[in-house]
């Protein structure tokens, strides 16, 4: 893949991650013993049923978990240990080196701020752009994610956009400062089926073009199959299966993965490598 | 925005007509003859009473009285006070500043106390600070303002002697009335803002804003507060009536010569034109303030503006 981190090291390495939310018993940890790694520019799919801890793992990486959540284990991003890193050291990474696309596009944009104002924020904060420069860059970004008449759209409010357009804006915002890692938490779940494919294609194109590592979360194996290099299957807070897409789809080791695959095949009425990479 | 304001002003006309009719009827239905009261202490012979009735136009049929009152109103004429014989509009203008000062003072207290405590509670629900803020708001809502007024007078005017209890001696005299009227509203703002912030902070867009690398201060000021404020203004608009009613009672307690105090006095004298005038004035003020609050809501929230347009 394109971009290579200094020293050729891993982009992201999560080792033995464990998250316990306040008010829950330690044995009910939302995430426990989770490990995976990504190389620069690589795409990793995180799959699992609702409540399996996918979002929790993603937010732990960005240090955005609810107050009081106990995080143990290790998360290294380009060689920097993120677990225990103080807020003031994490903040410069958020939105700059790590972008987030969140699961519910209808609610991911602030309803009372214009699209332009929301796009300008990270540009001015991280890249020190003037308002004018940020506007120019915002127009480029909107154009890049496939929004028509981008200049006029800067003054629009989120409620004037469809779900698919909003998710495109969120994606534009997430990649605006050229991150090396993009975390997309169920980016298409809330969208119409026809729009889902377009948004996935956009994500795939963008990350490939810009050499961004993509951590994509889904409860749908077929979504991940088309995009990812590697897959981690989560259940009850743990990773039950981890390997290359090919490996996991051809020789699923865990019965849960086999069940997931069976569902995909049933839905698509296709043989084994439905949606899988050649 | 302008069409919205126009529409709202137009919609207020029937409401005002209703208020006019109601005030007019109530004043005719409550017992007591204004002429008798005016002649109190003098020799009220039936001839004198009849003469006065004629002077005041009270001998005419009620419908005629109402129509002539309405006609005058359309010319901006509120009539003449029975007791002072001056134009009611002048009587109102003379006393209005005292009431406005009190209302502004109370609103300042409400905002200066209510907004910070609401933010503190809303940012860290369940924390010690939040518990203190909640305790304050429960207390503020439970204690009636007239009782609080007496407590404040006892403490600051009688015991400590640092602030005047009565009269209009400048800003110092405004402190206790503003506090007693404003603290209850501060409590309401605290509760509303806390609830609104907790709700806003659970929204994905706050998470997304934090994921952009914004500091918690920036997230609060430029993302959370505007959303929370738009729901708080709605509640505030609904409370304006209570604020006006509270101002009347507070003026009486603190002996401030404002509109409310004057209204109470004139009710005792059955000074019909003055009572009508003041009540109408308060009704208009209430409606205007509510329209302004709605306009503010639209300024804060583009979705509200969209609803206006449709
Ligand atoms: N703030 C929180 N406080 C307490 N428990 C939480 C919190 N957030 C998540 N959890 C719990 O952690 C577990 C994992 O939740 P998480 O949101 O990570 O699942 P998910 O795999 O993303 O599910 P979904 O597909 O529904 O998004 C769930 O049992 C959830 O109830
Ligand atoms: Mg989730």
JSON list of C-alpha atoms in Angstrom, two decimals, chain A residues 79-192:
[
{"chain": "A", "resi": 79, "resn": "UNK", "atom": "CA", "xyz": [4.39, 4.30, 17.85]},
{"chain": "A", "resi": 80, "resn": "UNK", "atom": "CA", "xyz": [2.64, 6.49, 20.42]},
{"chain": "A", "resi": 81, "resn": "UNK", "atom": "CA", "xyz": [0.86, 4.80, 23.31]},
{"chain": "A", "resi": 82, "resn": "UNK", "atom": "CA", "xyz": [-2.65, 6.26, 23.49]},
{"chain": "A", "resi": 83, "resn": "UNK", "atom": "CA", "xyz": [-3.93, 4.49, 26.61]},
{"chain": "A", "resi": 84, "resn": "UNK", "atom": "CA", "xyz": [-3.43, 6.88, 29.50]},
{"chain": "A", "resi": 85, "resn": "UNK", "atom": "CA", "xyz": [-2.38, 9.72, 27.23]},
{"chain": "A", "resi": 86, "resn": "UNK", "atom": "CA", "xyz": [-3.66, 13.00, 28.69]},
{"chain": "A", "resi": 87, "resn": "UNK", "atom": "CA", "xyz": [-6.48, 14.81, 26.90]},
{"chain": "A", "resi": 88, "resn": "UNK", "atom": "CA", "xyz": [-4.23, 17.68, 25.84]},
{"chain": "A", "resi": 89, "resn": "UNK", "atom": "CA", "xyz": [-1.94, 15.24, 23.98]},
{"chain": "A", "resi": 90, "resn": "UNK", "atom": "CA", "xyz": [-4.85, 13.33, 22.44]},
{"chain": "A", "resi": 91, "resn": "UNK", "atom": "CA", "xyz": [-6.65, 16.39, 21.13]},
{"chain": "A", "resi": 92, "resn": "UNK", "atom": "CA", "xyz": [-4.09, 17.31, 18.46]},
{"chain": "A", "resi": 93, "resn": "UNK", "atom": "CA", "xyz": [-4.42, 13.76, 17.07]},
{"chain": "A", "resi": 94, "resn": "UNK", "atom": "CA", "xyz": [-8.21, 13.84, 16.85]},
{"chain": "A", "resi": 95, "resn": "UNK", "atom": "CA", "xyz": [-9.46, 15.21, 13.58]},
{"chain": "A", "resi": 96, "resn": "UNK", "atom": "CA", "xyz": [-5.87, 15.65, 12.39]},
{"chain": "A", "resi": 97, "resn": "UNK", "atom": "CA", "xyz": [-4.24, 12.21, 12.33]},
{"chain": "A", "resi": 98, "resn": "UNK", "atom": "CA", "xyz": [-7.35, 10.19, 13.16]},
{"chain": "A", "resi": 99, "resn": "UNK", "atom": "CA", "xyz": [-10.70, 10.98, 11.57]},
{"chain": "A", "resi": 100, "resn": "UNK", "atom": "CA", "xyz": [-14.07, 9.65, 12.70]},
{"chain": "A", "resi": 101, "resn": "UNK", "atom": "CA", "xyz": [-17.16, 8.89, 10.66]},
{"chain": "A", "resi": 102, "resn": "UNK", "atom": "CA", "xyz": [-19.92, 8.09, 13.04]},
{"chain": "A", "resi": 103, "resn": "UNK", "atom": "CA", "xyz": [-22.80, 5.66, 12.73]},
{"chain": "A", "resi": 104, "resn": "UNK", "atom": "CA", "xyz": [-25.80, 7.99, 12.54]},
{"chain": "A", "resi": 105, "resn": "UNK", "atom": "CA", "xyz": [-25.35, 10.61, 9.79]},
{"chain": "A", "resi": 106, "resn": "UNK", "atom": "CA", "xyz": [-28.72, 12.19, 10.59]},
{"chain": "A", "resi": 107, "resn": "UNK", "atom": "CA", "xyz": [-27.38, 13.18, 14.00]},
{"chain": "A", "resi": 108, "resn": "UNK", "atom": "CA", "xyz": [-23.66, 13.49, 13.34]},
{"chain": "A", "resi": 109, "resn": "UNK", "atom": "CA", "xyz": [-23.85, 17.12, 12.20]},
{"chain": "A", "resi": 110, "resn": "UNK", "atom": "CA", "xyz": [-24.80, 19.95, 14.51]},
{"chain": "A", "resi": 111, "resn": "UNK", "atom": "CA", "xyz": [-28.32, 21.05, 13.45]},
{"chain": "A", "resi": 112, "resn": "UNK", "atom": "CA", "xyz": [-27.78, 24.74, 14.26]},
{"chain": "A", "resi": 113, "resn": "UNK", "atom": "CA", "xyz": [-24.45, 25.27, 12.50]},
{"chain": "A", "resi": 114, "resn": "UNK", "atom": "CA", "xyz": [-23.92, 25.59, 8.77]},
{"chain": "A", "resi": 115, "resn": "UNK", "atom": "CA", "xyz": [-22.12, 22.88, 6.84]},
{"chain": "A", "resi": 116, "resn": "UNK", "atom": "CA", "xyz": [-19.39, 25.41, 6.10]},
{"chain": "A", "resi": 117, "resn": "UNK", "atom": "CA", "xyz": [-18.86, 26.32, 9.75]},
{"chain": "A", "resi": 118, "resn": "UNK", "atom": "CA", "xyz": [-18.55, 22.65, 10.66]},
{"chain": "A", "resi": 119, "resn": "UNK", "atom": "CA", "xyz": [-16.14, 21.92, 7.85]},
{"chain": "A", "resi": 120, "resn": "UNK", "atom": "CA", "xyz": [-13.96, 24.93, 8.69]},
{"chain": "A", "resi": 121, "resn": "UNK", "atom": "CA", "xyz": [-13.46, 23.95, 12.32]},
{"chain": "A", "resi": 122, "resn": "UNK", "atom": "CA", "xyz": [-10.80, 21.23, 11.97]},
{"chain": "A", "resi": 123, "resn": "UNK", "atom": "CA", "xyz": [-9.09, 23.10, 9.11]},
{"chain": "A", "resi": 124, "resn": "UNK", "atom": "CA", "xyz": [-8.63, 26.24, 11.15]},
{"chain": "A", "resi": 125, "resn": "UNK", "atom": "CA", "xyz": [-7.79, 24.34, 14.32]},
{"chain": "A", "resi": 126, "resn": "UNK", "atom": "CA", "xyz": [-5.24, 21.87, 12.97]},
{"chain": "A", "resi": 127, "resn": "UNK", "atom": "CA", "xyz": [-3.95, 23.48, 9.79]},
{"chain": "A", "resi": 128, "resn": "UNK", "atom": "CA", "xyz": [-4.13, 27.08, 11.00]},
{"chain": "A", "resi": 129, "resn": "UNK", "atom": "CA", "xyz": [-6.06, 28.15, 7.90]},
{"chain": "A", "resi": 130, "resn": "UNK", "atom": "CA", "xyz": [-7.74, 31.52, 7.59]},
{"chain": "A", "resi": 131, "resn": "UNK", "atom": "CA", "xyz": [-11.48, 31.55, 7.16]},
{"chain": "A", "resi": 132, "resn": "UNK", "atom": "CA", "xyz": [-11.07, 32.12, 3.46]},
{"chain": "A", "resi": 133, "resn": "UNK", "atom": "CA", "xyz": [-8.54, 29.36, 2.97]},
{"chain": "A", "resi": 134, "resn": "UNK", "atom": "CA", "xyz": [-10.73, 27.02, 4.97]},
{"chain": "A", "resi": 135, "resn": "UNK", "atom": "CA", "xyz": [-13.72, 27.89, 2.80]},
{"chain": "A", "resi": 136, "resn": "UNK", "atom": "CA", "xyz": [-11.73, 27.12, -0.34]},
{"chain": "A", "resi": 137, "resn": "UNK", "atom": "CA", "xyz": [-10.59, 23.82, 1.06]},
{"chain": "A", "resi": 138, "resn": "UNK", "atom": "CA", "xyz": [-14.14, 23.03, 2.21]},
{"chain": "A", "resi": 139, "resn": "UNK", "atom": "CA", "xyz": [-15.41, 23.56, -1.33]},
{"chain": "A", "resi": 140, "resn": "UNK", "atom": "CA", "xyz": [-12.71, 21.22, -2.67]},
{"chain": "A", "resi": 141, "resn": "UNK", "atom": "CA", "xyz": [-13.61, 18.61, -0.09]},
{"chain": "A", "resi": 142, "resn": "UNK", "atom": "CA", "xyz": [-17.35, 18.77, -0.77]},
{"chain": "A", "resi": 143, "resn": "UNK", "atom": "CA", "xyz": [-16.62, 18.47, -4.44]},
{"chain": "A", "resi": 144, "resn": "UNK", "atom": "CA", "xyz": [-14.37, 15.49, -3.80]},
{"chain": "A", "resi": 145, "resn": "UNK", "atom": "CA", "xyz": [-17.08, 13.63, -1.86]},
{"chain": "A", "resi": 146, "resn": "UNK", "atom": "CA", "xyz": [-19.53, 14.21, -4.69]},
{"chain": "A", "resi": 147, "resn": "UNK", "atom": "CA", "xyz": [-21.68, 17.10, -3.54]},
{"chain": "A", "resi": 148, "resn": "UNK", "atom": "CA", "xyz": [-23.09, 19.31, -6.28]},
{"chain": "A", "resi": 149, "resn": "UNK", "atom": "CA", "xyz": [-22.66, 23.10, -6.25]},
{"chain": "A", "resi": 150, "resn": "UNK", "atom": "CA", "xyz": [-20.36, 22.83, -3.22]},
{"chain": "A", "resi": 151, "resn": "UNK", "atom": "CA", "xyz": [-19.84, 26.57, -2.82]},
{"chain": "A", "resi": 152, "resn": "UNK", "atom": "CA", "xyz": [-23.54, 27.21, -2.28]},
{"chain": "A", "resi": 153, "resn": "UNK", "atom": "CA", "xyz": [-23.77, 24.32, 0.13]},
{"chain": "A", "resi": 154, "resn": "UNK", "atom": "CA", "xyz": [-21.39, 25.93, 2.62]},
{"chain": "A", "resi": 155, "resn": "UNK", "atom": "CA", "xyz": [-24.25, 28.05, 3.90]},
{"chain": "A", "resi": 156, "resn": "UNK", "atom": "CA", "xyz": [-26.73, 25.19, 4.07]},
{"chain": "A", "resi": 157, "resn": "UNK", "atom": "CA", "xyz": [-27.84, 23.60, 7.29]},
{"chain": "A", "resi": 158, "resn": "UNK", "atom": "CA", "xyz": [-27.79, 19.84, 7.84]},
{"chain": "A", "resi": 159, "resn": "UNK", "atom": "CA", "xyz": [-31.58, 19.53, 7.72]},
{"chain": "A", "resi": 160, "resn": "UNK", "atom": "CA", "xyz": [-31.46, 20.64, 4.08]},
{"chain": "A", "resi": 161, "resn": "UNK", "atom": "CA", "xyz": [-29.42, 17.53, 3.21]},
{"chain": "A", "resi": 162, "resn": "UNK", "atom": "CA", "xyz": [-30.43, 13.91, 2.78]},
{"chain": "A", "resi": 163, "resn": "UNK", "atom": "CA", "xyz": [-28.85, 11.21, 4.93]},
{"chain": "A", "resi": 164, "resn": "UNK", "atom": "CA", "xyz": [-26.46, 10.19, 2.19]},
{"chain": "A", "resi": 165, "resn": "UNK", "atom": "CA", "xyz": [-25.33, 13.77, 1.61]},
{"chain": "A", "resi": 166, "resn": "UNK", "atom": "CA", "xyz": [-24.83, 14.31, 5.31]},
{"chain": "A", "resi": 167, "resn": "UNK", "atom": "CA", "xyz": [-22.66, 11.22, 5.53]},
{"chain": "A", "resi": 168, "resn": "UNK", "atom": "CA", "xyz": [-20.63, 12.57, 2.61]},
{"chain": "A", "resi": 169, "resn": "UNK", "atom": "CA", "xyz": [-20.15, 15.82, 4.53]},
{"chain": "A", "resi": 170, "resn": "UNK", "atom": "CA", "xyz": [-19.09, 13.90, 7.63]},
{"chain": "A", "resi": 171, "resn": "UNK", "atom": "CA", "xyz": [-16.63, 11.94, 5.53]},
{"chain": "A", "resi": 172, "resn": "UNK", "atom": "CA", "xyz": [-15.28, 15.16, 4.00]},
{"chain": "A", "resi": 173, "resn": "UNK", "atom": "CA", "xyz": [-14.85, 16.57, 7.50]},
{"chain": "A", "resi": 174, "resn": "UNK", "atom": "CA", "xyz": [-13.10, 13.43, 8.73]},
{"chain": "A", "resi": 175, "resn": "UNK", "atom": "CA", "xyz": [-10.51, 13.43, 5.94]},
{"chain": "A", "resi": 176, "resn": "UNK", "atom": "CA", "xyz": [-10.11, 17.21, 5.74]},
{"chain": "A", "resi": 177, "resn": "UNK", "atom": "CA", "xyz": [-6.79, 17.35, 7.59]},
{"chain": "A", "resi": 178, "resn": "UNK", "atom": "CA", "xyz": [-5.25, 14.38, 5.75]},
{"chain": "A", "resi": 179, "resn": "UNK", "atom": "CA", "xyz": [-5.43, 11.80, 8.53]},
{"chain": "A", "resi": 180, "resn": "UNK", "atom": "CA", "xyz": [-3.49, 8.56, 8.35]},
{"chain": "A", "resi": 181, "resn": "UNK", "atom": "CA", "xyz": [-6.28, 6.64, 10.05]},
{"chain": "A", "resi": 182, "resn": "UNK", "atom": "CA", "xyz": [-10.00, 6.89, 9.40]},
{"chain": "A", "resi": 183, "resn": "UNK", "atom": "CA", "xyz": [-12.39, 5.18, 11.75]},
{"chain": "A", "resi": 184, "resn": "UNK", "atom": "CA", "xyz": [-15.80, 4.61, 10.17]},
{"chain": "A", "resi": 185, "resn": "UNK", "atom": "CA", "xyz": [-18.32, 3.25, 12.67]},
{"chain": "A", "resi": 186, "resn": "UNK", "atom": "CA", "xyz": [-21.19, 1.70, 10.70]},
{"chain": "A", "resi": 187, "resn": "UNK", "atom": "CA", "xyz": [-21.05, 4.50, 8.13]},
{"chain": "A", "resi": 188, "resn": "UNK", "atom": "CA", "xyz": [-23.90, 3.11, 6.04]},
{"chain": "A", "resi": 189, "resn": "UNK", "atom": "CA", "xyz": [-26.21, 1.30, 8.45]},
{"chain": "A", "resi": 190, "resn": "UNK", "atom": "CA", "xyz": [-28.70, 4.16, 8.66]},
{"chain": "A", "resi": 191, "resn": "UNK", "atom": "CA", "xyz": [-28.75, 4.80, 4.90]},
{"chain": "A", "resi": 192, "resn": "UNK", "atom": "CA", "xyz": [-30.95, 3.55, 2.08]}
]
